[in-house]
Amino acid sequence: MLPPRHAPRRLLALLALAAAAALLASSPAGARQHGHRLHRAVGACSASHAPVRAATIRRSRDATLCLLNRVRAQHGLPPLRLDARLSHAAGQHSREMVRRRYFGHDSANGRSPFDRMRATHYVPRNASWSLGENIGWGSGAFAEPIAMVRAWMHSPPHRANILSRTFRDIGIGIAPGAPLGGRGATYTTDFGRHS
């Protein structure tokens, strides 16, 4: 996990998730209760249990957004809006982690999440902004959208990004495959807001 990056009128909260399985296995009773609430909300999120494959990326992305917005609604927060520019940055990062076999917020060439998101022109010139990122990967059932969202919600720093009142937009990038090779799925969610 990288520490938050602060600048005047700016925040870049960077979070990493190394193993969804470990977080799920060590979840406290309160987290299990939250997982039950999330499961009840799945009806509208039809692909939340679907395996992630190249042909199902869009359905998996939509299910992930649906699940995240269900959690936000349970906490009285407005839904996140899917942003094509942030999704482009997130998708490129997930695919790169799988292709180059690493797991981290910084790209293989040293670009930070801030650099990647700003390069999409999501933030207008001279605007104030807030950006954040969650990443994660899993294999088998832990690669499904519902498992990834549950894992993030069981991790206080990831949960903070998901439930931030600051963020209004999100980009979701999911790539089939695991950063260390093999089957699975790798997720990047880029959160943002600008004036």
Coordinates of N, CA, C and O in Angstrom, one line a residue:
M1 N 0.8 -1.2 0.0 CA 0.0 0.0 0.0 C 0.9 1.2 0.0 O 1.8 1.3 0.7
L2 N 0.6 2.2 -0.8 CA 1.3 3.5 -0.9 C 0.5 4.5 0.0 O -0.7 4.4 0.1
P3 N 1.2 5.3 0.7 CA 0.6 6.3 1.5 C -0.2 7.4 0.7 O 0.2 7.6 -0.5
P4 N -1.2 8.0 1.2 CA -1.9 9.1 0.5 C -0.9 10.2 0.1 O 0.0 10.5 0.8
R5 N -1.2 10.8 -1.0 CA -0.4 11.9 -1.5 C -1.2 13.2 -1.4 O -2.3 13.2 -2.0
H6 N -0.7 14.1 -0.7 CA -1.5 15.4 -0.5 C -0.8 16.6 -1.2 O 0.4 16.6 -1.2
A7 N -1.6 17.4 -1.7 CA -1.1 18.7 -2.3 C -2.2 19.7 -2.1 O -3.3 19.3 -1.8
P8 N -1.9 21.0 -2.1 CA -3.0 22.0 -1.9 C -4.2 21.7 -2.9 O -4.0 21.5 -4.1
R9 N -5.4 21.5 -2.3 CA -6.6 21.3 -3.0 C -6.6 19.9 -3.8 O -7.3 19.7 -4.7
R10 N -5.6 19.1 -3.4 CA -5.5 17.8 -4.1 C -5.3 16.6 -3.2 O -4.6 16.8 -2.2
L11 N -5.7 15.5 -3.6 CA -5.5 14.3 -2.8 C -5.4 13.1 -3.8 O -6.2 12.9 -4.7
L12 N -4.4 12.3 -3.6 CA -4.3 11.0 -4.3 C -4.1 9.9 -3.4 O -3.1 9.7 -2.7
A13 N -5.2 9.2 -3.1 CA -5.2 8.1 -2.2 C -4.9 6.8 -3.0 O -5.7 6.4 -3.8
L14 N -3.8 6.2 -2.7 CA -3.4 5.0 -3.4 C -3.5 3.8 -2.6 O -3.0 3.7 -1.5
L15 N -4.2 2.8 -3.0 CA -4.5 1.6 -2.2 C -4.2 0.3 -3.1 O -4.4 0.3 -4.3
A16 N -3.6 -0.7 -2.4 CA -3.4 -1.9 -3.1 C -4.0 -3.1 -2.4 O -4.1 -3.1 -1.2
L17 N -4.4 -4.1 -3.2 CA -4.9 -5.3 -2.6 C -4.1 -6.5 -3.2 O -4.2 -6.7 -4.4
A18 N -3.4 -7.2 -2.4 CA -2.5 -8.2 -2.9 C -3.2 -9.5 -3.1 O -2.9 -10.3 -4.0
A19 N -4.1 -9.9 -2.2 CA -4.7 -11.2 -2.3 C -6.2 -11.2 -1.7 O -6.4 -11.0 -0.5
A20 N -7.1 -11.2 -2.6 CA -8.5 -11.2 -2.2 C -8.8 -12.4 -1.2 O -9.5 -12.3 -0.3
A21 N -8.2 -13.5 -1.5 CA -8.5 -14.7 -0.7 C -8.1 -14.5 0.8 O -8.8 -14.9 1.7
A22 N -6.9 -13.9 1.0 CA -6.5 -13.6 2.4 C -7.4 -12.7 3.1 O -7.7 -13.0 4.3
L23 N -7.9 -11.7 2.5 CA -8.8 -10.8 3.1 C -10.1 -11.5 3.4 O -10.7 -11.3 4.5
L24 N -10.7 -12.3 2.5 CA -11.9 -12.9 2.7 C -11.8 -14.0 3.9 O -12.7 -14.1 4.7
A25 N -10.7 -14.7 3.9 CA -10.5 -15.7 4.9 C -10.4 -15.1 6.3 O -10.7 -15.8 7.3
S26 N -9.9 -13.9 6.4 CA -9.7 -13.3 7.7 C -10.7 -12.2 8.1 O -10.5 -11.5 9.0
S27 N -11.9 -12.3 7.4 CA -12.9 -11.3 7.7 C -13.5 -11.5 9.0 O -13.9 -12.6 9.4
P28 N -13.7 -10.4 9.8 CA -14.4 -10.5 11.1 C -15.9 -10.7 10.9 O -16.4 -10.5 9.8
A29 N -16.6 -11.0 11.9 CA -18.1 -11.2 11.9 C -18.8 -10.0 11.2 O -19.7 -10.2 10.4
G30 N -18.4 -8.8 11.6 CA -19.0 -7.6 11.0 C -18.9 -7.6 9.5 O -19.8 -7.2 8.7
A31 N -17.7 -8.0 9.0 CA -17.5 -8.0 7.5 C -18.4 -9.1 6.9 O -18.9 -8.9 5.8
R32 N -18.5 -10.2 7.6 CA -19.4 -11.3 7.0 C -20.8 -10.8 6.9 O -21.5 -11.0 6.0
Q33 N -21.3 -10.0 7.9 CA -22.6 -9.4 7.9 C -22.7 -8.5 6.7 O -23.7 -8.5 6.0
H34 N -21.7 -7.7 6.5 CA -21.7 -6.8 5.3 C -21.8 -7.6 4.0 O -22.5 -7.2 3.1
G35 N -21.0 -8.7 3.9 CA -21.0 -9.5 2.7 C -22.4 -10.1 2.5 O -22.9 -10.2 1.3
H36 N -23.2 -10.4 3.5 CA -24.5 -10.9 3.4 C -25.4 -9.8 2.8 O -26.2 -10.0 1.9
R37 N -25.3 -8.5 3.3 CA -26.1 -7.4 2.7 C -25.7 -7.3 1.2 O -26.6 -7.0 0.4
L38 N -24.5 -7.4 0.9 CA -24.0 -7.2 -0.5 C -24.6 -8.3 -1.3 O -25.1 -8.1 -2.4
H39 N -24.7 -9.6 -0.8 CA -25.2 -10.7 -1.6 C -26.7 -10.5 -1.9 O -27.2 -10.8 -2.9
R40 N -27.4 -9.9 -0.9 CA -28.9 -9.7 -1.1 C -29.1 -8.7 -2.2 O -30.1 -8.7 -2.9
A41 N -28.2 -7.8 -2.5 CA -28.3 -6.8 -3.5 C -27.9 -7.2 -4.9 O -28.0 -6.5 -5.8
V42 N -27.5 -8.5 -5.0 CA -27.0 -8.9 -6.3 C -28.0 -9.0 -7.4 O -27.6 -9.0 -8.5
G43 N -29.3 -9.2 -7.1 CA -30.3 -9.4 -8.1 C -30.1 -8.5 -9.3 O -30.2 -8.9 -10.5
A44 N -29.8 -7.2 -9.1 CA -29.7 -6.2 -10.2 C -28.3 -6.3 -10.8 O -28.1 -5.7 -11.8
C45 N -27.4 -7.0 -10.2 CA -26.0 -7.1 -10.7 C -25.8 -8.5 -11.3 O -25.0 -9.3 -10.7
S46 N -26.4 -8.8 -12.4 CA -26.5 -10.1 -12.9 C -25.2 -10.9 -13.1 O -25.2 -12.1 -13.0
A47 N -24.1 -10.2 -13.4 CA -22.9 -10.9 -13.7 C -21.9 -10.9 -12.5 O -20.8 -11.2 -12.7
S48 N -22.4 -10.7 -11.3 CA -21.6 -10.5 -10.2 C -20.8 -11.8 -9.8 O -19.8 -11.8 -9.2
H49 N -21.4 -13.0 -10.2 CA -20.8 -14.2 -9.9 C -20.2 -14.9 -11.2 O -19.7 -16.0 -11.1
A50 N -20.1 -14.2 -12.3 CA -19.7 -14.7 -13.5 C -18.1 -14.8 -13.6 O -17.5 -13.8 -13.1
P51 N -17.6 -15.8 -14.1 CA -16.1 -15.9 -14.3 C -15.7 -14.8 -15.3 O -16.5 -14.4 -16.2
V52 N -14.6 -14.2 -15.1 CA -14.1 -13.1 -15.9 C -13.3 -13.7 -17.1 O -12.3 -14.4 -16.9
R53 N -13.7 -13.4 -18.3 CA -13.1 -13.8 -19.5 C -13.1 -12.7 -20.5 O -13.8 -11.7 -20.3
A54 N -12.3 -12.8 -21.5 CA -12.3 -11.7 -22.5 C -13.6 -11.3 -23.0 O -14.0 -10.2 -23.2
A55 N -14.5 -12.3 -23.2 CA -15.8 -12.1 -23.8 C -16.8 -11.5 -22.7 O -17.9 -11.0 -23.1
T56 N -16.4 -11.5 -21.5 CA -17.4 -11.1 -20.4 C -16.8 -9.8 -19.7 O -17.4 -9.4 -18.7
I57 N -15.8 -9.2 -20.2 CA -15.2 -8.0 -19.5 C -16.3 -6.9 -19.3 O -16.4 -6.4 -18.2
R58 N -17.0 -6.6 -20.3 CA -18.0 -5.5 -20.1 C -19.1 -5.9 -19.1 O -19.4 -5.0 -18.2
R59 N -19.6 -7.1 -19.1 CA -20.5 -7.5 -18.1 C -19.9 -7.5 -16.7 O -20.6 -7.1 -15.7
S60 N -18.7 -7.9 -16.6 CA -18.0 -7.9 -15.3 C -17.8 -6.5 -14.8 O -18.0 -6.2 -13.6
R61 N -17.4 -5.6 -15.7 CA -17.3 -4.2 -15.3 C -18.6 -3.6 -14.8 O -18.7 -2.9 -13.8
D62 N -19.7 -3.9 -15.6 CA -21.0 -3.4 -15.2 C -21.5 -3.9 -13.9 O -22.1 -3.2 -13.0
A63 N -21.2 -5.2 -13.6 CA -21.5 -5.8 -12.3 C -20.7 -5.2 -11.2 O -21.3 -5.0 -10.1
T64 N -19.5 -4.9 -11.4 CA -18.6 -4.3 -10.4 C -19.2 -2.9 -10.1 O -19.3 -2.6 -8.9
L65 N -19.5 -2.1 -11.1 CA -20.1 -0.8 -10.8 C -21.4 -0.9 -10.1 O -21.6 -0.2 -9.1
C66 N -22.2 -1.9 -10.5 CA -23.5 -2.1 -9.8 C -23.3 -2.4 -8.4 O -24.0 -1.8 -7.5
L67 N -22.4 -3.3 -8.1 CA -22.1 -3.7 -6.7 C -21.6 -2.5 -5.8 O -22.0 -2.3 -4.7
L68 N -20.6 -1.8 -6.4 CA -20.1 -0.6 -5.7 C -21.2 0.4 -5.4 O -21.2 1.0 -4.3
N69 N -22.0 0.6 -6.4 CA -23.1 1.6 -6.2 C -24.2 1.1 -5.2 O -24.8 1.9 -4.5
R70 N -24.4 -0.2 -5.1 CA -25.3 -0.7 -4.1 C -24.7 -0.5 -2.7 O -25.5 -0.1 -1.8
V71 N -23.5 -0.7 -2.6 CA -22.8 -0.5 -1.3 C -22.9 1.0 -0.9 O -23.2 1.4 0.2
R72 N -22.6 1.9 -1.9 CA -22.7 3.3 -1.6 C -24.1 3.7 -1.2 O -24.4 4.5 -0.3
A73 N -25.1 3.2 -1.9 CA -26.5 3.5 -1.6 C -26.9 3.0 -0.2 O -27.6 3.7 0.5
Q74 N -26.4 1.9 0.3 CA -26.6 1.4 1.6 C -26.0 2.4 2.7 O -26.5 2.4 3.8
H75 N -25.1 3.2 2.3 CA -24.5 4.2 3.2 C -24.9 5.6 2.9 O -24.3 6.6 3.3
G76 N -26.0 5.7 2.1 CA -26.6 7.1 1.8 C -25.8 7.9 0.9 O -25.9 9.2 0.9
L77 N -24.9 7.3 0.1 CA -24.0 8.0 -0.9 C -24.6 8.0 -2.3 O -25.2 7.0 -2.7
P78 N -24.3 9.0 -3.1 CA -24.8 9.0 -4.5 C -24.0 8.0 -5.3 O -22.8 7.6 -4.9
P79 N -24.5 7.5 -6.4 CA -23.8 6.5 -7.2 C -22.6 7.1 -7.9 O -22.6 8.3 -8.2
L80 N -21.6 6.3 -8.1 CA -20.5 6.7 -8.9 C -20.9 6.6 -10.4 O -21.6 5.7 -10.8
R81 N -20.4 7.6 -11.2 CA -20.7 7.6 -12.6 C -19.5 7.0 -13.4 O -18.3 7.4 -13.1
L82 N -19.7 6.1 -14.3 CA -18.7 5.4 -15.1 C -18.1 6.5 -16.0 O -18.9 7.1 -16.8
D83 N -16.8 6.7 -16.0 CA -16.2 7.7 -16.8 C -15.3 7.0 -17.8 O -14.4 6.2 -17.4
A84 N -15.4 7.2 -19.1 CA -14.7 6.5 -20.1 C -13.2 6.8 -20.0 O -12.3 5.9 -20.3
R85 N -12.8 8.1 -19.7 CA -11.4 8.4 -19.6 C -10.7 7.7 -18.4 O -9.6 7.1 -18.6
L86 N -11.4 7.6 -17.3 CA -10.8 6.9 -16.1 C -10.8 5.4 -16.4 O -9.9 4.7 -16.0
S87 N -11.8 4.9 -17.1 CA -11.9 3.5 -17.5 C -10.7 3.1 -18.4 O -10.2 2.0 -18.3
H88 N -10.4 4.0 -19.3 CA -9.3 3.8 -20.2 C -8.0 3.6 -19.4 O -7.2 2.7 -19.6
A89 N -7.7 4.5 -18.5 CA -6.5 4.5 -17.7 C -6.5 3.2 -16.8 O -5.5 2.5 -16.7
A90 N -7.7 2.9 -16.2 CA -7.8 1.7 -15.4 C -7.6 0.4 -16.2 O -6.8 -0.5 -15.8
G91 N -8.2 0.3 -17.4 CA -8.0 -0.8 -18.2 C -6.6 -1.1 -18.7 O -6.1 -2.2 -18.7
Q92 N -6.0 0.0 -19.1 CA -4.6 -0.1 -19.5 C -3.7 -0.6 -18.4 O -2.8 -1.5 -18.6
H93 N -3.9 -0.2 -17.2 CA -3.1 -0.6 -16.0 C -3.3 -2.0 -15.7 O -2.4 -2.8 -15.5
S94 N -4.6 -2.5 -15.7 CA -4.9 -3.9 -15.4 C -4.2 -4.8 -16.5 O -3.6 -5.8 -16.1
R95 N -4.4 -4.4 -17.7 CA -3.8 -5.3 -18.8 C -2.3 -5.3 -18.7 O -1.6 -6.3 -18.9
E96 N -1.7 -4.1 -18.4 CA -0.2 -4.1 -18.2 C 0.3 -5.0 -17.1 O 1.3 -5.7 -17.2
M97 N -0.4 -4.9 -15.9 CA 0.0 -5.8 -14.8 C 0.0 -7.3 -15.2 O 0.9 -8.0 -14.8
V98 N -1.0 -7.7 -15.9 CA -1.1 -9.1 -16.4 C 0.0 -9.4 -17.4 O 0.7 -10.4 -17.3
R99 N 0.1 -8.5 -18.4 CA 1.1 -8.7 -19.5 C 2.6 -8.7 -19.0 O 3.4 -9.6 -19.3
R100 N 2.9 -7.8 -18.1 CA 4.3 -7.6 -17.6 C 4.5 -8.3 -16.3 O 5.6 -8.2 -15.7
R101 N 3.5 -9.0 -15.7 CA 3.6 -9.8 -14.5 C 4.2 -9.1 -13.3 O 5.2 -9.4 -12.8
Y102 N 3.5 -8.0 -12.9 CA 3.8 -7.3 -11.7 C 2.4 -6.9 -11.1 O 1.4 -6.9 -11.8
F103 N 2.5 -6.5 -9.8 CA 1.3 -6.0 -9.2 C 1.7 -4.7 -8.4 O 2.5 -4.8 -7.4
G104 N 1.2 -3.6 -8.7 CA 1.5 -2.4 -8.0 C 0.8 -1.2 -8.7 O 0.3 -1.3 -9.8
H105 N 0.8 -0.1 -8.0 CA 0.1 1.1 -8.5 C 0.9 1.8 -9.6 O 0.4 2.3 -10.6
D106 N 2.2 1.8 -9.4 CA 3.0 2.5 -10.5 C 3.2 1.5 -11.7 O 3.4 0.3 -11.5
S107 N 3.1 2.1 -12.9 CA 3.3 1.3 -14.1 C 4.8 0.8 -14.2 O 5.6 1.3 -13.5
A108 N 5.0 -0.1 -15.0 CA 6.3 -0.7 -15.2 C 7.3 0.4 -15.6 O 8.5 0.4 -15.3
N109 N 6.9 1.5 -16.3 CA 7.7 2.6 -16.7 C 7.8 3.7 -15.7 O 8.4 4.7 -15.9
G110 N 7.3 3.4 -14.5 CA 7.4 4.4 -13.4 C 6.3 5.4 -13.3 O 6.3 6.3 -12.4
R111 N 5.3 5.4 -14.2 CA 4.2 6.3 -14.1 C 3.3 6.0 -13.0 O 2.9 4.9 -12.8
S112 N 2.9 7.0 -12.2 CA 2.0 6.9 -11.0 C 0.6 6.8 -11.5 O 0.3 7.2 -12.7
P113 N -0.3 6.4 -10.7 CA -1.8 6.5 -11.0 C -2.2 7.9 -11.4 O -2.9 8.1 -12.3
F114 N -1.6 8.9 -10.6 CA -1.9 10.3 -10.9 C -1.5 10.6 -12.4 O -2.2 11.2 -13.1
D115 N -0.3 10.2 -12.8 CA 0.2 10.4 -14.1 C -0.8 9.8 -15.2 O -1.1 10.5 -16.2
R116 N -1.2 8.6 -14.9 CA -2.0 7.9 -15.9 C -3.4 8.5 -16.0 O -3.9 8.7 -17.1
M117 N -4.0 8.9 -14.9 CA -5.3 9.5 -14.9 C -5.3 10.9 -15.5 O -6.1 11.3 -16.3
R118 N -4.2 11.7 -15.2 CA -4.1 13.0 -15.7 C -3.9 13.0 -17.3 O -4.3 13.8 -18.0
A119 N -3.2 11.9 -17.7 CA -2.9 11.8 -19.2 C -4.1 11.6 -20.0 O -4.1 11.9 -21.2
T120 N -5.2 11.2 -19.4 CA -6.5 11.0 -20.1 C -7.3 12.3 -20.3 O -8.3 12.3 -20.9
H121 N -6.8 13.4 -19.7 CA -7.4 14.7 -19.7 C -8.7 14.7 -18.9 O -9.6 15.4 -19.2
Y122 N -8.8 13.8 -17.9 CA -10.0 13.7 -17.1 C -10.1 15.0 -16.3 O -11.2 15.6 -16.1
V123 N -9.0 15.5 -15.8 CA -8.9 16.8 -15.0 C -8.7 17.9 -15.9 O -7.7 18.0 -16.6
P124 N -9.6 18.9 -16.0 CA -9.4 20.1 -16.8 C -8.3 20.9 -16.3 O -7.9 20.9 -15.1
R125 N -7.7 21.7 -17.2 CA -6.6 22.6 -16.8 C -7.0 23.5 -15.7 O -8.1 24.1 -15.7
N126 N -6.2 23.7 -14.7 CA -6.4 24.6 -13.6 C -7.6 24.3 -12.7 O -8.1 25.1 -12.0
A127 N -8.1 23.0 -12.8 CA -9.2 22.6 -11.9 C -8.6 22.0 -10.6 O -7.5 21.5 -10.5
S128 N -9.4 22.0 -9.6 CA -9.1 21.3 -8.3 C -9.6 19.9 -8.6 O -10.5 19.6 -9.3
W129 N -8.9 18.9 -7.9 CA -9.2 17.5 -8.2 C -8.9 16.6 -7.0 O -8.2 17.0 -6.1
S130 N -9.5 15.5 -7.0 CA -9.3 14.4 -6.0 C -9.3 13.1 -6.8 O -10.2 12.9 -7.6
L131 N -8.2 12.3 -6.7 CA -8.1 11.0 -7.4 C -7.7 9.9 -6.4 O -7.0 10.2 -5.4
G132 N -8.1 8.7 -6.7 CA -7.8 7.6 -5.9 C -7.8 6.3 -6.7 O -8.4 6.3 -7.8
E133 N -7.2 5.3 -6.2 CA -7.2 4.0 -6.9 C -7.2 2.8 -6.0 O -6.5 2.8 -5.0
N134 N -8.0 1.8 -6.4 CA -7.9 0.5 -5.7 C -7.5 -0.5 -6.8 O -8.0 -0.4 -8.0
I135 N -6.7 -1.4 -6.5 CA -6.3 -2.5 -7.4 C -6.5 -3.8 -6.6 O -6.5 -3.9 -5.4
G136 N -6.7 -4.9 -7.4 CA -6.8 -6.2 -6.8 C -6.8 -7.3 -7.8 O -7.0 -7.0 -9.0
W137 N -6.5 -8.5 -7.4 CA -6.6 -9.7 -8.3 C -7.0 -10.9 -7.5 O -6.8 -11.0 -6.3
G138 N -7.5 -11.9 -8.2 CA -7.9 -13.1 -7.6 C -8.0 -14.2 -8.7 O -8.0 -13.9 -9.9
S139 N -8.1 -15.4 -8.2 CA -8.3 -16.5 -9.1 C -9.5 -17.3 -8.7 O -9.9 -17.2 -7.5
G140 N -10.0 -18.2 -9.6 CA -11.2 -18.9 -9.3 C -12.3 -18.0 -8.9 O -12.6 -17.0 -9.4
A141 N -13.1 -18.4 -7.8 CA -14.2 -17.7 -7.4 C -13.8 -16.3 -6.8 O -14.6 -15.4 -6.8
F142 N -12.5 -16.2 -6.4 CA -12.0 -14.9 -5.9 C -11.8 -13.8 -7.0 O -11.5 -12.7 -6.7
A143 N -12.0 -14.3 -8.3 CA -11.8 -13.3 -9.4 C -13.1 -12.7 -9.8 O -13.2 -11.8 -10.7
E144 N -14.2 -13.2 -9.3 CA -15.6 -12.7 -9.6 C -15.8 -11.3 -9.1 O -15.2 -11.0 -8.0
P145 N -16.6 -10.5 -9.8 CA -16.8 -9.1 -9.3 C -17.3 -9.1 -7.8 O -16.8 -8.2 -7.0
I146 N -18.2 -10.0 -7.4 CA -18.7 -9.9 -6.0 C -17.6 -10.2 -5.0 O -17.5 -9.5 -4.0
A147 N -16.6 -11.1 -5.3 CA -15.5 -11.4 -4.4 C -14.6 -10.2 -4.3 O -14.1 -9.9 -3.2
M148 N -14.3 -9.5 -5.4 CA -13.4 -8.4 -5.4 C -14.0 -7.3 -4.6 O -13.3 -6.7 -3.8
V149 N -15.3 -7.0 -4.8 CA -15.9 -5.9 -4.0 C -16.0 -6.2 -2.6 O -15.7 -5.4 -1.7
R150 N -16.3 -7.5 -2.2 CA -16.3 -7.9 -0.8 C -14.9 -7.7 -0.2 O -14.8 -7.2 0.9
A151 N -13.9 -8.1 -0.9 CA -12.5 -8.0 -0.4 C -12.2 -6.6 -0.1 O -11.6 -6.2 0.9
W152 N -12.5 -5.7 -1.1 CA -12.2 -4.3 -0.9 C -13.0 -3.7 0.3 O -12.4 -2.9 1.1
M153 N -14.2 -4.1 0.5 CA -15.0 -3.6 1.6 C -14.5 -4.2 2.9 O -14.8 -3.6 4.0
H154 N -13.8 -5.3 2.9 CA -13.3 -5.8 4.2 C -11.9 -5.2 4.5 O -11.4 -5.5 5.6
S155 N -11.4 -4.4 3.7 CA -10.1 -3.7 3.9 C -10.4 -2.2 4.1 O -10.8 -1.5 3.2
P156 N -10.1 -1.7 5.3 CA -10.5 -0.3 5.6 C -10.0 0.7 4.6 O -10.7 1.6 4.3
P157 N -8.7 0.7 4.1 CA -8.3 1.7 3.2 C -9.0 1.6 1.8 O -9.4 2.7 1.3
H158 N -9.3 0.4 1.4 CA -10.1 0.3 0.1 C -11.5 0.7 0.3 O -12.1 1.4 -0.5
R159 N -12.1 0.3 1.4 CA -13.4 0.7 1.8 C -13.6 2.3 1.8 O -14.5 2.8 1.4
A160 N -12.5 2.9 2.3 CA -12.5 4.4 2.4 C -12.7 5.0 1.0 O -13.4 6.0 0.9
N161 N -12.0 4.5 0.0 CA -12.1 5.0 -1.3 C -13.5 4.8 -1.9 O -14.1 5.7 -2.4
I162 N -14.0 3.6 -1.7 CA -15.4 3.2 -2.2 C -16.4 4.1 -1.5 O -17.4 4.5 -2.2
L163 N -16.3 4.4 -0.2 CA -17.3 5.1 0.5 C -17.0 6.6 0.6 O -17.6 7.3 1.4
S164 N -16.0 7.1 -0.1 CA -15.7 8.5 0.0 C -16.8 9.4 -0.6 O -17.3 9.2 -1.7
R165 N -17.1 10.4 0.2 CA -18.1 11.4 -0.3 C -17.5 12.3 -1.4 O -18.2 13.0 -2.1
T166 N -16.2 12.3 -1.4 CA -15.5 13.2 -2.4 C -15.6 12.7 -3.8 O -15.9 13.5 -4.7
F167 N -15.5 11.4 -4.0 CA -15.5 10.9 -5.4 C -16.9 10.8 -6.0 O -17.8 10.5 -5.4
R168 N -17.0 11.2 -7.3 CA -18.2 11.2 -8.0 C -18.1 10.3 -9.3 O -19.1 9.8 -9.8
D169 N -16.9 10.1 -9.8 CA -16.7 9.3 -11.0 C -15.8 8.1 -10.8 O -15.0 8.1 -9.8
I170 N -15.9 7.1 -11.6 CA -15.1 5.9 -11.5 C -14.7 5.4 -12.9 O -15.5 5.5 -13.8
G171 N -13.5 4.9 -13.0 CA -13.1 4.1 -14.2 C -12.8 2.7 -13.7 O -12.2 2.5 -12.6
I172 N -13.3 1.7 -14.4 CA -13.1 0.3 -14.0 C -12.4 -0.4 -15.2 O -12.9 -0.4 -16.3
G173 N -11.3 -1.0 -14.9 CA -10.6 -1.8 -15.8 C -10.3 -3.2 -15.3 O -9.7 -3.4 -14.2
I174 N -10.8 -4.2 -16.0 CA -10.6 -5.6 -15.6 C -9.9 -6.3 -16.8 O -10.3 -6.2 -17.9
A175 N -8.9 -7.1 -16.4 CA -8.2 -7.9 -17.4 C -8.2 -9.4 -17.0 O -7.9 -9.7 -15.8
P176 N -8.5 -10.3 -17.9 CA -8.4 -11.7 -17.6 C -6.9 -12.0 -17.3 O -6.0 -11.5 -18.0
G177 N -6.7 -12.8 -16.3 CA -5.3 -13.2 -16.0 C -4.9 -12.6 -14.7 O -5.4 -11.7 -14.2
A178 N -3.8 -13.2 -14.2 CA -3.3 -12.8 -12.9 C -1.9 -12.2 -13.1 O -1.2 -12.6 -14.0
P179 N -1.5 -11.2 -12.2 CA -0.2 -10.6 -12.4 C 1.0 -11.6 -12.3 O 2.0 -11.3 -12.9
L180 N 0.8 -12.7 -11.6 CA 1.9 -13.6 -11.4 C 1.7 -14.8 -12.4 O 2.5 -15.8 -12.3
G181 N 0.9 -14.6 -13.4 CA 0.6 -15.7 -14.4 C -0.5 -16.5 -14.0 O -1.0 -16.6 -12.8
G182 N -1.1 -17.3 -14.9 CA -2.2 -18.2 -14.6 C -3.5 -17.5 -14.8 O -3.7 -16.4 -15.3
R183 N -4.5 -18.3 -14.5 CA -5.9 -17.8 -14.6 C -6.3 -16.9 -13.5 O -5.8 -17.1 -12.4
G184 N -7.3 -16.1 -13.8 CA -7.8 -15.2 -12.7 C -8.3 -13.9 -13.4 O -8.5 -13.9 -14.6
A185 N -8.3 -12.9 -12.6 CA -8.7 -11.5 -13.1 C -8.0 -10.5 -12.3 O -7.8 -10.6 -11.1
T186 N -7.6 -9.4 -13.0 CA -6.9 -8.3 -12.3 C -7.8 -7.0 -12.5 O -8.2 -6.7 -13.6
Y187 N -8.0 -6.3 -11.4 CA -8.9 -5.2 -11.4 C -8.2 -3.9 -11.0 O -7.3 -3.9 -10.2
T188 N -8.6 -2.8 -11.7 CA -8.2 -1.5 -11.3 C -9.4 -0.6 -11.3 O -10.2 -0.6 -12.2
T189 N -9.6 0.1 -10.2 CA -10.7 1.1 -10.1 C -10.1 2.4 -9.8 O -9.4 2.6 -8.8
D190 N -10.3 3.4 -10.7 CA -9.8 4.7 -10.6 C -10.9 5.7 -10.3 O -11.9 5.8 -11.0
F191 N -10.8 6.3 -9.1 CA -11.9 7.2 -8.6 C -11.5 8.6 -8.9 O -10.3 9.0 -8.8
G192 N -12.4 9.5 -9.1 CA -12.1 10.9 -9.4 C -13.2 11.9 -9.1 O -14.4 11.5 -9.1
R193 N -12.8 13.1 -9.0 CA -13.7 14.3 -9.0 C -12.9 15.5 -9.3 O -11.7 15.6 -8.9
H194 N -13.5 16.4 -10.0 CA -12.8 17.7 -10.3 C -13.8 18.8 -10.4 O -15.0 18.6 -10.5
S195 N -13.3 20.0 -10.2 CA -14.2 21.2 -10.2 C -14.4 21.6 -11.7 O -13.7 21.3 -12.6

